[in-house]
PDB file of C-alpha atoms in Angstrom:
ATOM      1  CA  UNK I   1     -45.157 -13.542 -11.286  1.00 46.00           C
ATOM      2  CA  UNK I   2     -42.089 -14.336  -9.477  1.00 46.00           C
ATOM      3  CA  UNK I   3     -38.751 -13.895 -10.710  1.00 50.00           C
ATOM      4  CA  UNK I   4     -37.490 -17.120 -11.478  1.00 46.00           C
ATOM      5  CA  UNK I   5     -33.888 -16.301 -12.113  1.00 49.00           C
ATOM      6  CA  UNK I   6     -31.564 -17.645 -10.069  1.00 51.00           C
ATOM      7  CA  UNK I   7     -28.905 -15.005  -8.737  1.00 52.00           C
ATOM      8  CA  UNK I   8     -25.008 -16.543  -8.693  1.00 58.00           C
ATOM      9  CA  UNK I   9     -24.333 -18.131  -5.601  1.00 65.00           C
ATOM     10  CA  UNK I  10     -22.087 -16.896  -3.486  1.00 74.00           C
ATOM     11  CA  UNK I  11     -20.035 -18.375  -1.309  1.00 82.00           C
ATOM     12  CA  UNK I  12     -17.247 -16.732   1.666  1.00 87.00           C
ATOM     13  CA  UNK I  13     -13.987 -17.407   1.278  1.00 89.00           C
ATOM     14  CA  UNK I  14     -10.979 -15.881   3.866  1.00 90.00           C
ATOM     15  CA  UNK I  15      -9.276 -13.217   1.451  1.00 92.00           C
ATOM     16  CA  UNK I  16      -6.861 -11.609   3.959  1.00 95.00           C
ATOM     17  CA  UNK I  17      -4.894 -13.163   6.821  1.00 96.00           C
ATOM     18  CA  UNK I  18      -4.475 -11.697  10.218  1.00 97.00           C
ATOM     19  CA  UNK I  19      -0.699 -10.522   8.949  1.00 97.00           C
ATOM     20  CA  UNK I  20      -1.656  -8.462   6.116  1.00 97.00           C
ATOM     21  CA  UNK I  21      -4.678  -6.705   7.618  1.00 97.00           C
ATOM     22  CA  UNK I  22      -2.918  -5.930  10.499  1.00 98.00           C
ATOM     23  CA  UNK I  23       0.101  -4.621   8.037  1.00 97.00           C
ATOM     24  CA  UNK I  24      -1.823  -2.425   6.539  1.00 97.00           C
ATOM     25  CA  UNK I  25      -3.792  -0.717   9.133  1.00 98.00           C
ATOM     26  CA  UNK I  26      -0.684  -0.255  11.127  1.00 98.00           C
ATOM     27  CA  UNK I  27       0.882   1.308   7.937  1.00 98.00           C
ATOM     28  CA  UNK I  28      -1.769   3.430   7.559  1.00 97.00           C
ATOM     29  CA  UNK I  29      -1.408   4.799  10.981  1.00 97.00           C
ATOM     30  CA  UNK I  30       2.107   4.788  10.515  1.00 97.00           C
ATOM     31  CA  UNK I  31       2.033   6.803   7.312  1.00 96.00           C
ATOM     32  CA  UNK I  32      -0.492   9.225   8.647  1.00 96.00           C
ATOM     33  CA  UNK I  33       2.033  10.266  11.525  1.00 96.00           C
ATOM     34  CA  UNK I  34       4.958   9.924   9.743  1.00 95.00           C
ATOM     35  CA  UNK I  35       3.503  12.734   7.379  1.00 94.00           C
ATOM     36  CA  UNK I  36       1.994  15.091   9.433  1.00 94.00           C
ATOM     37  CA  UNK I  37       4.629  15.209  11.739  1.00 93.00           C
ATOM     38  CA  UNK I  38       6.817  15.942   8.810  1.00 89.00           C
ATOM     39  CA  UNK I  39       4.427  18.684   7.334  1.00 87.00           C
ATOM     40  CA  UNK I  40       2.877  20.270  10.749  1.00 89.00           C
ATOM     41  CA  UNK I  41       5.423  18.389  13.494  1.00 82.00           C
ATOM     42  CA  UNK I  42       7.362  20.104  15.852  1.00 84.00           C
ATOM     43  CA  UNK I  43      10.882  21.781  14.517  1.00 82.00           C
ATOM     44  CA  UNK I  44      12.551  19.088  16.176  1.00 84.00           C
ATOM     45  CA  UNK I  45      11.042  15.498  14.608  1.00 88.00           C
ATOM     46  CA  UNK I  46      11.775  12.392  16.795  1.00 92.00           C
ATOM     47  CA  UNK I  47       8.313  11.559  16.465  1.00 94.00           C
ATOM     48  CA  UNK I  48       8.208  11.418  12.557  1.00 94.00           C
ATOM     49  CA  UNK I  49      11.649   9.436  12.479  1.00 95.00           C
ATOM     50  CA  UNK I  50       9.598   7.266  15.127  1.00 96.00           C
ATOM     51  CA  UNK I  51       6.620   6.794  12.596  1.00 96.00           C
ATOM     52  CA  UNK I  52       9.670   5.874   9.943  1.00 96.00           C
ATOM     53  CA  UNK I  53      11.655   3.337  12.036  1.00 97.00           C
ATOM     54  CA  UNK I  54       7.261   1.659  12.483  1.00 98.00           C
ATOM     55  CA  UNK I  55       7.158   1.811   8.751  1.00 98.00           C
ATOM     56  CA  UNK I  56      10.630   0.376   8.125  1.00 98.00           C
ATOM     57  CA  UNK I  57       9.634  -2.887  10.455  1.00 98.00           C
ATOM     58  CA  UNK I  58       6.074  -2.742   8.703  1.00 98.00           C
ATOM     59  CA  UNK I  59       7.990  -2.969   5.255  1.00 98.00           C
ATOM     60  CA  UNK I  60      10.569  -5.708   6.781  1.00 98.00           C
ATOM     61  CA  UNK I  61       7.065  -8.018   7.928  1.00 98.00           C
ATOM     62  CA  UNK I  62       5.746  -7.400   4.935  1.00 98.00           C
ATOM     63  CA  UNK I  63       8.410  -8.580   2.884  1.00 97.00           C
ATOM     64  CA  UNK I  64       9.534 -11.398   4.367  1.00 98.00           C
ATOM     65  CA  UNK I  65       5.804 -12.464   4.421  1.00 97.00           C
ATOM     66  CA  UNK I  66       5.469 -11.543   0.657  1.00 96.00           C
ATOM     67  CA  UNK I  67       7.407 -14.956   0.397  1.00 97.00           C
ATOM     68  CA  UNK I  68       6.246 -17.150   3.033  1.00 97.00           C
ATOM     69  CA  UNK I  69       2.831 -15.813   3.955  1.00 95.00           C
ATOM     70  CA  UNK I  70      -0.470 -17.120   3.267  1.00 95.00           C
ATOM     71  CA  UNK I  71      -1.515 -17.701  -0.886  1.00 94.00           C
ATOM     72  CA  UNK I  72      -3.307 -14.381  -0.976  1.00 94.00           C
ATOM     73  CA  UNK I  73      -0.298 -12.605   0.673  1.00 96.00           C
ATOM     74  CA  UNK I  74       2.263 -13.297  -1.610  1.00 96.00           C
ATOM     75  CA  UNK I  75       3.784 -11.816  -4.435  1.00 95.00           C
ATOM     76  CA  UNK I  76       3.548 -14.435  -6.313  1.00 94.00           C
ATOM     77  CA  UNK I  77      -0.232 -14.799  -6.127  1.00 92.00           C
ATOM     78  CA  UNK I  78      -0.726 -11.187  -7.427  1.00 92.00           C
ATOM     79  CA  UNK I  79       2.210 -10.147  -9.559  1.00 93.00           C
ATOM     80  CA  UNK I  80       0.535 -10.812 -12.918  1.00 93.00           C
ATOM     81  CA  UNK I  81       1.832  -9.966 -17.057  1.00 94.00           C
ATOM     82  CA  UNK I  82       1.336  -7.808 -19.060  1.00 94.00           C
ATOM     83  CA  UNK I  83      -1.549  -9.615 -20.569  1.00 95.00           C
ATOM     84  CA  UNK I  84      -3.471 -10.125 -17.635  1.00 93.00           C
ATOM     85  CA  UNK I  85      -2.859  -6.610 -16.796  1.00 93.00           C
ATOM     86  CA  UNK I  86      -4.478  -5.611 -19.775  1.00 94.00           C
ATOM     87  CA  UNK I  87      -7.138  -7.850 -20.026  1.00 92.00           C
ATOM     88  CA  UNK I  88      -8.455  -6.587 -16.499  1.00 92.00           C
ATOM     89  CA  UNK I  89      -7.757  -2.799 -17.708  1.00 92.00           C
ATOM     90  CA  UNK I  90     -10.427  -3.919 -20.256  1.00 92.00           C
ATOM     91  CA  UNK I  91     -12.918  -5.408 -17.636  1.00 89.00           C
ATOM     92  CA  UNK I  92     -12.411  -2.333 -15.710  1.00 90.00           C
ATOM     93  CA  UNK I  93     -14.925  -0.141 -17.021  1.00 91.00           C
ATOM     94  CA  UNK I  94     -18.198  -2.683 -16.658  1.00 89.00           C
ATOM     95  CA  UNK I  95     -20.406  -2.639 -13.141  1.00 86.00           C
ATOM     96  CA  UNK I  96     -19.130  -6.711 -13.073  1.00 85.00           C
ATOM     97  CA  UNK I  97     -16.768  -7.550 -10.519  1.00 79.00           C
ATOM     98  CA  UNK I  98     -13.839  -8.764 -12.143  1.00 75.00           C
ATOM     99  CA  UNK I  99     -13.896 -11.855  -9.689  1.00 76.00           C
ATOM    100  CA  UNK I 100     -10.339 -11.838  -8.632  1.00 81.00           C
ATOM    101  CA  UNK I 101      -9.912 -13.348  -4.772  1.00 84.00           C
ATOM    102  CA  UNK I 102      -7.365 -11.064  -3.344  1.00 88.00           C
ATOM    103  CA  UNK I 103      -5.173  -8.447  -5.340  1.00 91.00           C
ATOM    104  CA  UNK I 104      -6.570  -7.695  -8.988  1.00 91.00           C
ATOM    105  CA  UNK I 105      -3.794  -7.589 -11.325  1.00 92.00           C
ATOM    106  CA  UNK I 106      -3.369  -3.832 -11.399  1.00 92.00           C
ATOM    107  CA  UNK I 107      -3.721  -3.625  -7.629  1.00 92.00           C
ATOM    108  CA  UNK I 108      -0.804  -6.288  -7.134  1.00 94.00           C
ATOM    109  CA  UNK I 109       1.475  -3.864  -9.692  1.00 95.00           C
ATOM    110  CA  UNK I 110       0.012  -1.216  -6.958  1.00 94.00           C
ATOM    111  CA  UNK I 111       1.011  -2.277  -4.203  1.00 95.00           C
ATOM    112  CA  UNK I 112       4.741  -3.321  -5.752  1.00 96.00           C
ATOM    113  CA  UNK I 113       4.994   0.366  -6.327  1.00 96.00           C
ATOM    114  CA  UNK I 114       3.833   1.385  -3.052  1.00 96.00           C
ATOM    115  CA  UNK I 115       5.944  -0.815  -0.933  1.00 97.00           C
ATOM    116  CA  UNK I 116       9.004   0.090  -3.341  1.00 97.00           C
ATOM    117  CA  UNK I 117       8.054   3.733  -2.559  1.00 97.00           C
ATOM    118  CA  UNK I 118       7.868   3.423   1.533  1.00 98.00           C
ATOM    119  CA  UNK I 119      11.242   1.370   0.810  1.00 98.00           C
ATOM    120  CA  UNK I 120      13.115   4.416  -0.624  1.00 98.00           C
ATOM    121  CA  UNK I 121      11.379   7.008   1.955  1.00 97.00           C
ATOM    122  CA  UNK I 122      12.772   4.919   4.376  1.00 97.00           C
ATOM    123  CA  UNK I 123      16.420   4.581   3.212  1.00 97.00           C
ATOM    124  CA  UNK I 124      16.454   8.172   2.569  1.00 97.00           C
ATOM    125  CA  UNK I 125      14.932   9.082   5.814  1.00 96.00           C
ATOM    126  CA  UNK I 126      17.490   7.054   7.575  1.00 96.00           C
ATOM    127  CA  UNK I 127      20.391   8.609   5.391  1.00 96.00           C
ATOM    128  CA  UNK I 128      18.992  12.457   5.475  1.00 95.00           C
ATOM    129  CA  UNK I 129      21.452  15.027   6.800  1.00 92.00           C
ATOM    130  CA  UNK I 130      19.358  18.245   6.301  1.00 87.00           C
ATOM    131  CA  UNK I 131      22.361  19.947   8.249  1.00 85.00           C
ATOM    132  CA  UNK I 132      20.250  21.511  11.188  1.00 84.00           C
ATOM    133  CA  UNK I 133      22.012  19.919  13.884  1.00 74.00           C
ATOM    134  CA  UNK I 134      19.184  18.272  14.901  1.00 84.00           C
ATOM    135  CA  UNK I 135      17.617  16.032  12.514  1.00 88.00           C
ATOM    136  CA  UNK I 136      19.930  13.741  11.457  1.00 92.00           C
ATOM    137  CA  UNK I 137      19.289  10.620  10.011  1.00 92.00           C
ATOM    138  CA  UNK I 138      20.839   7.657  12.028  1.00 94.00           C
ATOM    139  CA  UNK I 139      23.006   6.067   8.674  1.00 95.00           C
ATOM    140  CA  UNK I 140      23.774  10.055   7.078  1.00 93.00           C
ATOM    141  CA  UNK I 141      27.410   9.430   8.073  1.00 92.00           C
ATOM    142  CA  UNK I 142      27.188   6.167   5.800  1.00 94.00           C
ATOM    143  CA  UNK I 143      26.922   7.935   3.137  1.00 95.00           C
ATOM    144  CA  UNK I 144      28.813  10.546   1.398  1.00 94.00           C
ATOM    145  CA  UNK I 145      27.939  13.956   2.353  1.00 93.00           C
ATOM    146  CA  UNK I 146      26.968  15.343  -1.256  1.00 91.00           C
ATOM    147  CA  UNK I 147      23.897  12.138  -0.648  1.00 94.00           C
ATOM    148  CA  UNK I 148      23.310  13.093   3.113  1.00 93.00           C
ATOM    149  CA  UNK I 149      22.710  16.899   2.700  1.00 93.00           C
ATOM    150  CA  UNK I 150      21.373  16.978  -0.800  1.00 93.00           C
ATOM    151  CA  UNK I 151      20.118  14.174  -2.413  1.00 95.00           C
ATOM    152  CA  UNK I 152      18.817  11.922   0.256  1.00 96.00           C
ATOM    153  CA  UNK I 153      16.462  15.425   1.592  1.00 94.00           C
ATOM    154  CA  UNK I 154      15.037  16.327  -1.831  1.00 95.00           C
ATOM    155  CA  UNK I 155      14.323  12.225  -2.522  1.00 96.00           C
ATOM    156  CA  UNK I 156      12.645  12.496   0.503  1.00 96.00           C
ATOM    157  CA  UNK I 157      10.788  14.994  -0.058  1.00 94.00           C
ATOM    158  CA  UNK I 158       9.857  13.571  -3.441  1.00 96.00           C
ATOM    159  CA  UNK I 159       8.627  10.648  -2.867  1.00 97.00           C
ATOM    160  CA  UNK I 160       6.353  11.652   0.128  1.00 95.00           C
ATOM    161  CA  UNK I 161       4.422  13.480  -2.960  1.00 95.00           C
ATOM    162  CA  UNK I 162       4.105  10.837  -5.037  1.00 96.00           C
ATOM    163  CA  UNK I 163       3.517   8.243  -1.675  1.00 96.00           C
ATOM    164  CA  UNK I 164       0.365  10.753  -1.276  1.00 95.00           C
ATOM    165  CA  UNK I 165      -0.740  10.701  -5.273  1.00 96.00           C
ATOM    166  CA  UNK I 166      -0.234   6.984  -4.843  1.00 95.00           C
ATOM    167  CA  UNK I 167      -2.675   6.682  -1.560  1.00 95.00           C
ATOM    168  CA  UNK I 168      -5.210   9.099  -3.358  1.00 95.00           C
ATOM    169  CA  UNK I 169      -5.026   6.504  -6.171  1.00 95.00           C
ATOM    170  CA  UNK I 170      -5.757   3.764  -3.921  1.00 95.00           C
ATOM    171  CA  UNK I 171      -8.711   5.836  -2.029  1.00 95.00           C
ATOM    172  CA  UNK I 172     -10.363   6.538  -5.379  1.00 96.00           C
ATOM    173  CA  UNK I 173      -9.821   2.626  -6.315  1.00 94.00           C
ATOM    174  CA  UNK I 174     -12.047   1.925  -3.387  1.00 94.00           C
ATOM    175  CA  UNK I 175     -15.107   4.404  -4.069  1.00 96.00           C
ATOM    176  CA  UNK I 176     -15.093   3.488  -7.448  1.00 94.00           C
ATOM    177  CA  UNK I 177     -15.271   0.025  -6.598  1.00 92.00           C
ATOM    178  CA  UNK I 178     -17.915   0.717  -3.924  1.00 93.00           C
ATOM    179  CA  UNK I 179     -20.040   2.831  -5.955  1.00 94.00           C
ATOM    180  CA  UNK I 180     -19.673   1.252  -9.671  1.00 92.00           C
ATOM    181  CA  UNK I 181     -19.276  -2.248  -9.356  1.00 89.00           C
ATOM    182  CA  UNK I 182     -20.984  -2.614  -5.402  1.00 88.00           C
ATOM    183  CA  UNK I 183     -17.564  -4.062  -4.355  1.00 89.00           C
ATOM    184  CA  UNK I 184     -16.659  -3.332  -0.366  1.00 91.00           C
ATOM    185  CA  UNK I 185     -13.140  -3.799  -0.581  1.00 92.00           C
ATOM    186  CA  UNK I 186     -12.762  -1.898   2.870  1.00 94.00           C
ATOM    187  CA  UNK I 187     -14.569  -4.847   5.032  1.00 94.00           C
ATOM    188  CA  UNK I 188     -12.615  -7.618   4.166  1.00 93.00           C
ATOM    189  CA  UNK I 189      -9.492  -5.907   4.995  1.00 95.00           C
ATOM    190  CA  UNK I 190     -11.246  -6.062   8.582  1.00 95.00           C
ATOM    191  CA  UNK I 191     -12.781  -9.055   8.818  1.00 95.00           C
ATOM    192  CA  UNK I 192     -10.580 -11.118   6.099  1.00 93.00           C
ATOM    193  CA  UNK I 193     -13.716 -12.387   4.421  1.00 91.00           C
ATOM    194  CA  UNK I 194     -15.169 -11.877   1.184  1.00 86.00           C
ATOM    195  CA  UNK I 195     -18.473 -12.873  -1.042  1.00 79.00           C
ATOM    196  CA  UNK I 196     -17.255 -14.308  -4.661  1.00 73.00           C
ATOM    197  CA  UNK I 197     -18.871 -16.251  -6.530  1.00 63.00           C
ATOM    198  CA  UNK I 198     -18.476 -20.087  -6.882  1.00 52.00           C
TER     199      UNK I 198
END
C-alpha cells in the first residue's frame, strides 16, 4: 500500500548573495596563504603580508556590508540573545533541521568571533616589528616599540591558533550537519540557494 504521508514541502529560497559567497571563498583562500606562508613561507614574507593586506579589504567589505548588505548578510539578521542561543543549543542534538534561513544563532555568534579574530590578526600583523630587519609591519613605527617587538608578534602568533581551532570548529559544524541532520550547508554558499521548508 502506498505511503500516503505527505513529506513537508519545500520550497528554494536565495540564502546567500553574490557578496558574501564571494567573501568567504576569497577569505578562505586568503587565510590559507596567509598561514602557510607564515608557517612554511620563505624567510622573507611579502607574500603572507600580501595574503593579510587581501584579508584586511575582505574584513573592510565585509563590514561595511554587515550593515547595508542584503537581509541574510547582516548582523542584524543573525546576532541573536541569549535565549535564542540557548533554545537552538537545545535543538542541536535532534536529526531536525533547526529551520533557520541563513546564520543559526550560534553560527551568527561564530562568525562575530571569527571576523573579530581576522580583525586583531590584522592590526597586529600591520603593527609587528619582529626586529629582523626585514619583516616589518607597515604601522610598527605607530606604535610604541615595547607593542611592535613584543606584544603585537606573540598576539599574532596567538590568535593564528585560535583562528585555526575556530576554522576546525566551523569544518566540524559542516560534517555534522551533513551527516546528522542531512543539511548541505557547503552548496548554498555556491549557488546561494537553499531547500527550507514553507
Amino acid at each position: 500500500m502506498k505511503d500516503t504521508a505527505a513529506s513537508p514541502a519545500k520550497k528554494t529560497v536565495t540564502v546567500w548573495d553574490p557578496v558574501v559567497r564571494l567573501f568567504h571563498w576569497l577569505l578562505v583562500a586568503a587565510f590559507a596563504a596567509a598561514w602557510g606562508l607564515g608557517e612554511w613561507g620563505p624567510n622573507q614574507m611579502t607574500w603572507h603580508f600580501y595574503a593579510g593586506y587581501a584579508i584586511a579589504g575582505l574584513l573592510a567589505v565585509r563590514l561595511i556590508w554587515g550593515f547595508v548588505g542584503s537581509r541574510t548578510a547582516r548582523f542584524s539578521h543573525f546576532l541573536y540573545g541569549p535565549k535564542e542561543v540557548a533554545n537552538y543549543l537545545r535543538h542541536l542534538p535532534s536529526k531536525e533541521s533547526s529551520g533557520h534561513v541563513g546564520h543559526n544563532p550560534l553560527g551568527g555568534w561564530s562568525v562575530l568571533v571569527m571576523l573579530a579574530l581576522l580583525i586583531v590578526q590584522v592590526v597586529t600583523g600591520l603593527t609587528s616589528d619582529p626586529q629582523d630587519y626585514i619583516n616589518v609591519g607597515p604601522l610598527a613605527g605607530s606604535v610604541p616599540e615595547s607593542i611592535s617587538t613584543s606584544w603585537a608578534p606573540k598576539i599574532h602568533e596567538f590568535v593564528a591558533t585560535l583562528l585555526l581551532i575556530v576554522v576546525g570548529i566551523h569544518i566540524a559544524a559542516i560534517v555534522y550537519y551533513r551527516t546528522w541532520k542531512g543539511v548541505n550547508l557547503v552548496k548554498p554558499m555556491i549557488t546561494g540557494k537553499k531547500e527550507v521548508g514553507e
